[in-house]
């Protein structure tokens, strides 16, 4: 079997399926415990069921963008690996970027026609090693960190405090990194596809955000990311026709 057949083989699906089934089981256990705890506190069962229904409906719409991410990554990593990465922890921006960095440092590229199973294992190891620290640090440091953030917010007299500035700074740095690399790719490698994709998706996101605020359409806010991704992908396809 070639690489893509191995990456999408039955053992890979069984391995990923077992992991996701375990995680789903934990979610069900915590849901049951939370529901019983709510009843023990005297909360109305109708209120609890309503919260469950509304939460489930709210998570379905944003998950469309996650599905698009699985589709985008499955072409190079295979469906099981992409399904696992974007179902448990991580997001498309991180996963695609780190996978590409790992592939380039191995002297190859994120393309199923040149990747091997050894490359796939290395890429998945790099992805995991890069993102697992947030989960581990949350277990041991989140409580103390949260108390410091609340204290900083009270002292500064703002609702956001340090957390607001940190998130803004992080997003500016992240966007600057991507935009800079796309501009460099356009001028150095004469490849304008990433930059055009960025501009189309960014313009679409701005348009949808403006329309959602003016029309107060909550559904548009939920679909804005997915629609922007689709338009960006469509632009990339049209540019390369």
Coordinates of C-alpha atoms in Angstrom, one line a residue:
X1 CA 0.0 0.0 0.0
X2 CA 1.1 3.6 -0.7
X3 CA 1.3 6.3 1.9
X4 CA -2.3 7.7 1.6
X5 CA -3.7 4.1 1.7
X6 CA -1.8 3.4 4.9
X7 CA -2.8 6.8 6.4
X8 CA -6.4 5.9 5.8
X9 CA -6.2 2.2 6.6
X10 CA -8.6 0.4 8.9
X11 CA -6.0 0.1 11.8
X12 CA -5.7 3.9 11.8
X13 CA -9.5 4.3 11.9
X14 CA -9.8 1.8 14.8
X15 CA -7.0 3.5 16.8
X16 CA -8.5 7.0 16.4
X17 CA -12.0 5.7 16.9
X18 CA -11.0 4.1 20.2
X19 CA -9.4 7.3 21.4
X20 CA -12.4 9.4 20.5
X21 CA -14.8 6.9 22.0
X22 CA -12.9 7.2 25.3
X23 CA -13.1 11.0 25.2
X24 CA -16.8 11.0 24.3
X25 CA -17.4 8.6 27.2
X26 CA -15.7 11.0 29.6
X27 CA -17.9 13.8 28.2
X28 CA -21.0 11.8 28.8
X29 CA -19.9 11.0 32.4
X30 CA -19.3 14.6 33.2
X31 CA -22.6 15.6 31.6
X32 CA -24.5 13.1 33.9
X33 CA -22.6 14.3 37.0
X34 CA -23.3 18.0 36.1
X35 CA -26.9 17.3 35.6
X36 CA -27.2 15.4 38.9
X37 CA -25.3 18.2 40.6
X38 CA -27.7 20.8 39.2
X39 CA -30.7 18.8 40.5
X40 CA -29.0 18.5 43.9
X41 CA -28.6 22.3 44.0
X42 CA -32.4 22.7 43.4
X43 CA -32.3 23.7 39.8
X44 CA -35.4 23.0 37.7
X45 CA -35.0 20.0 35.4
X46 CA -36.6 22.0 32.5
X47 CA -33.9 24.7 32.8
X48 CA -31.2 22.1 32.8
X49 CA -32.6 20.3 29.7
X50 CA -33.0 23.7 28.0
X51 CA -29.4 24.5 28.7
X52 CA -28.3 21.1 27.2
X53 CA -30.5 21.6 24.1
X54 CA -29.4 25.2 23.4
X55 CA -25.7 24.3 24.0
X56 CA -25.9 21.4 21.6
X57 CA -27.5 23.5 18.9
X58 CA -24.9 26.3 19.4
X59 CA -22.0 23.9 19.0
X60 CA -23.2 22.4 15.8
X61 CA -22.9 25.5 13.7
X62 CA -19.4 26.5 14.6
X63 CA -18.3 22.9 14.2
X64 CA -18.7 23.3 10.4
X65 CA -15.4 25.2 10.3
X66 CA -13.8 22.3 12.2
X67 CA -15.2 19.9 9.5
X68 CA -13.6 22.0 6.8
X69 CA -10.3 21.8 8.7
X70 CA -10.5 18.0 8.8
X71 CA -11.2 18.0 5.0
X72 CA -8.2 20.4 4.4
X73 CA -5.7 18.3 6.4
X74 CA -7.0 14.9 5.4
X75 CA -5.5 15.3 1.9
X76 CA -2.0 15.2 3.3
X77 CA -2.3 13.6 6.8
X78 CA -5.2 11.2 6.0
X79 CA -8.7 11.3 7.5
X80 CA -8.0 9.5 10.8
X81 CA -5.0 11.7 11.8
X82 CA -6.8 15.0 10.8
X83 CA -10.0 13.8 12.6
X84 CA -8.1 13.0 15.8
X85 CA -6.1 16.3 15.8
X86 CA -9.1 18.5 15.3
X87 CA -11.5 16.5 17.5
X88 CA -9.5 16.6 20.7
X89 CA -7.3 19.7 21.0
X90 CA -6.0 22.2 18.6
X91 CA -7.3 24.2 15.6
X92 CA -6.7 24.4 11.9
X93 CA -4.3 27.4 12.1
X94 CA -2.0 25.6 14.6
X95 CA -2.3 22.1 13.1
X96 CA -1.6 23.1 9.5
X97 CA 1.2 25.5 10.4
X98 CA 3.0 23.0 12.7
X99 CA 2.5 20.1 10.2
X100 CA 4.1 22.2 7.5
X101 CA 7.0 23.3 9.7
X102 CA 7.7 19.6 10.6
X103 CA 7.5 18.5 7.0
X104 CA 9.9 21.3 5.8
X105 CA 12.4 20.5 8.6
X106 CA 12.4 16.9 7.4
X107 CA 13.3 18.1 3.9
X108 CA 9.9 17.3 2.4
X109 CA 6.6 19.1 2.0
X110 CA 3.0 18.6 3.2
X111 CA 2.0 16.6 0.2
X112 CA 0.6 13.1 0.2
X113 CA 2.6 12.3 -3.0
X114 CA 6.0 12.7 -1.2
X115 CA 5.2 11.9 2.5
X116 CA 5.9 8.6 4.1
X117 CA 4.5 7.0 7.2
X118 CA 7.7 7.9 9.1
X119 CA 7.0 11.5 8.1
X120 CA 3.4 11.2 9.4
X121 CA 4.6 9.8 12.7
X122 CA 7.1 12.6 13.1
X123 CA 4.5 15.3 12.2
X124 CA 2.0 14.0 14.7
X125 CA 4.7 13.8 17.4
X126 CA 5.7 17.5 16.7
X127 CA 2.0 18.5 16.8
X128 CA 1.4 16.8 20.1
X129 CA 4.6 18.0 21.7
X130 CA 3.8 21.6 20.7
X131 CA 0.2 21.7 22.1
X132 CA 0.2 19.4 25.1
X133 CA 1.8 21.9 27.4
X134 CA -1.3 24.1 27.5
X135 CA -3.3 21.1 28.8
X136 CA -0.7 20.2 31.4
X137 CA 0.0 23.7 32.6
X138 CA -3.8 24.3 33.0
X139 CA -3.9 21.4 35.5
X140 CA -1.1 22.7 37.7
X141 CA -1.1 26.5 37.2
X142 CA -4.5 27.7 36.0
X143 CA -6.0 28.3 39.4
X144 CA -3.2 30.5 40.6
X145 CA -3.0 32.2 37.2
X146 CA -6.7 33.0 37.1
X147 CA -6.6 34.6 40.6
X148 CA -3.7 36.8 39.4
X149 CA -5.7 37.9 36.3
X150 CA -8.7 38.8 38.4
X151 CA -6.5 40.8 40.8
X152 CA -4.8 42.6 37.9
X153 CA -8.2 43.4 36.4
X154 CA -9.4 44.9 39.7
X155 CA -6.3 47.0 40.1
X156 CA -6.4 48.3 36.5
X157 CA -10.1 49.1 36.8
X158 CA -10.9 47.4 33.5
X159 CA -12.9 44.2 32.8
X160 CA -10.2 42.7 30.6
X161 CA -7.1 43.6 32.6
X162 CA -3.9 41.8 31.6
X163 CA -5.8 39.0 29.9
X164 CA -7.4 41.3 27.4
X165 CA -4.0 42.9 26.5
X166 CA -2.4 39.5 26.3
X167 CA -5.0 38.0 24.0
X168 CA -4.9 41.1 21.7
X169 CA -1.1 41.0 21.6
X170 CA -1.1 37.3 20.9
X171 CA -3.6 37.7 18.0
X172 CA -1.6 40.6 16.5
X173 CA 1.6 38.6 16.7
X174 CA 0.0 35.6 15.1
X175 CA -1.7 37.5 12.3
X176 CA 1.5 39.5 11.6
X177 CA 3.5 36.2 11.3
X178 CA 1.0 34.7 8.8
X179 CA 0.6 37.9 6.8
X180 CA 4.4 38.5 6.7
X181 CA 5.0 35.0 5.4
X182 CA 2.3 35.3 2.7
X183 CA 3.7 38.6 1.5
X184 CA 7.2 37.1 1.4
X185 CA 5.9 34.1 -0.5
X186 CA 4.2 36.5 -3.0
X187 CA 7.3 38.6 -3.7
X188 CA 10.1 36.1 -3.2
X189 CA 8.6 32.9 -4.6
X190 CA 6.2 34.7 -7.0
X191 CA 3.3 32.7 -5.4
X192 CA 0.4 35.0 -4.7
X193 CA -2.1 32.2 -3.8
X194 CA -1.7 32.4 0.0
X195 CA -1.9 36.2 -0.1
X196 CA -5.0 36.3 -2.3
X197 CA -6.7 33.6 -0.1
X198 CA -5.9 35.7 3.0
X199 CA -7.4 38.9 1.4
X200 CA -10.5 37.2 0.2
X201 CA -11.2 35.3 3.5
X202 CA -10.4 38.5 5.5
X203 CA -12.7 40.6 3.4
X204 CA -15.5 38.0 3.7
X205 CA -15.1 37.8 7.4
X206 CA -15.2 41.6 7.8
X207 CA -18.3 41.7 5.6
X208 CA -20.1 39.0 7.5
X209 CA -19.2 40.6 10.8
X210 CA -20.6 43.9 9.7
X211 CA -23.8 42.4 8.3
X212 CA -24.3 40.3 11.5
X213 CA -24.0 43.5 13.7
X214 CA -26.3 45.6 11.5
X215 CA -29.0 42.9 11.0
X216 CA -28.5 41.3 14.4
X217 CA -28.5 37.9 12.6
X218 CA -27.1 35.5 15.2
X219 CA -26.9 32.6 12.7
X220 CA -24.6 34.7 10.5
X221 CA -22.1 35.0 13.4
X222 CA -22.1 31.3 13.8
X223 CA -21.5 30.7 10.0
X224 CA -19.1 33.6 9.3
X225 CA -15.9 31.7 9.9
X226 CA -17.0 28.7 7.9
X227 CA -18.3 30.8 5.0
X228 CA -15.0 32.9 5.0
X229 CA -13.0 29.7 4.9
X230 CA -15.0 28.4 2.0
X231 CA -14.7 31.6 0.0
X232 CA -10.9 31.7 0.7
X233 CA -10.6 28.1 -0.5
X234 CA -12.7 28.9 -3.6
X235 CA -10.4 31.9 -4.3
X236 CA -7.3 29.7 -4.1
X237 CA -8.9 27.2 -6.5
X238 CA -9.8 29.9 -9.0
X239 CA -6.4 31.5 -8.9
X240 CA -4.8 28.1 -9.8
X241 CA -7.1 27.1 -12.6

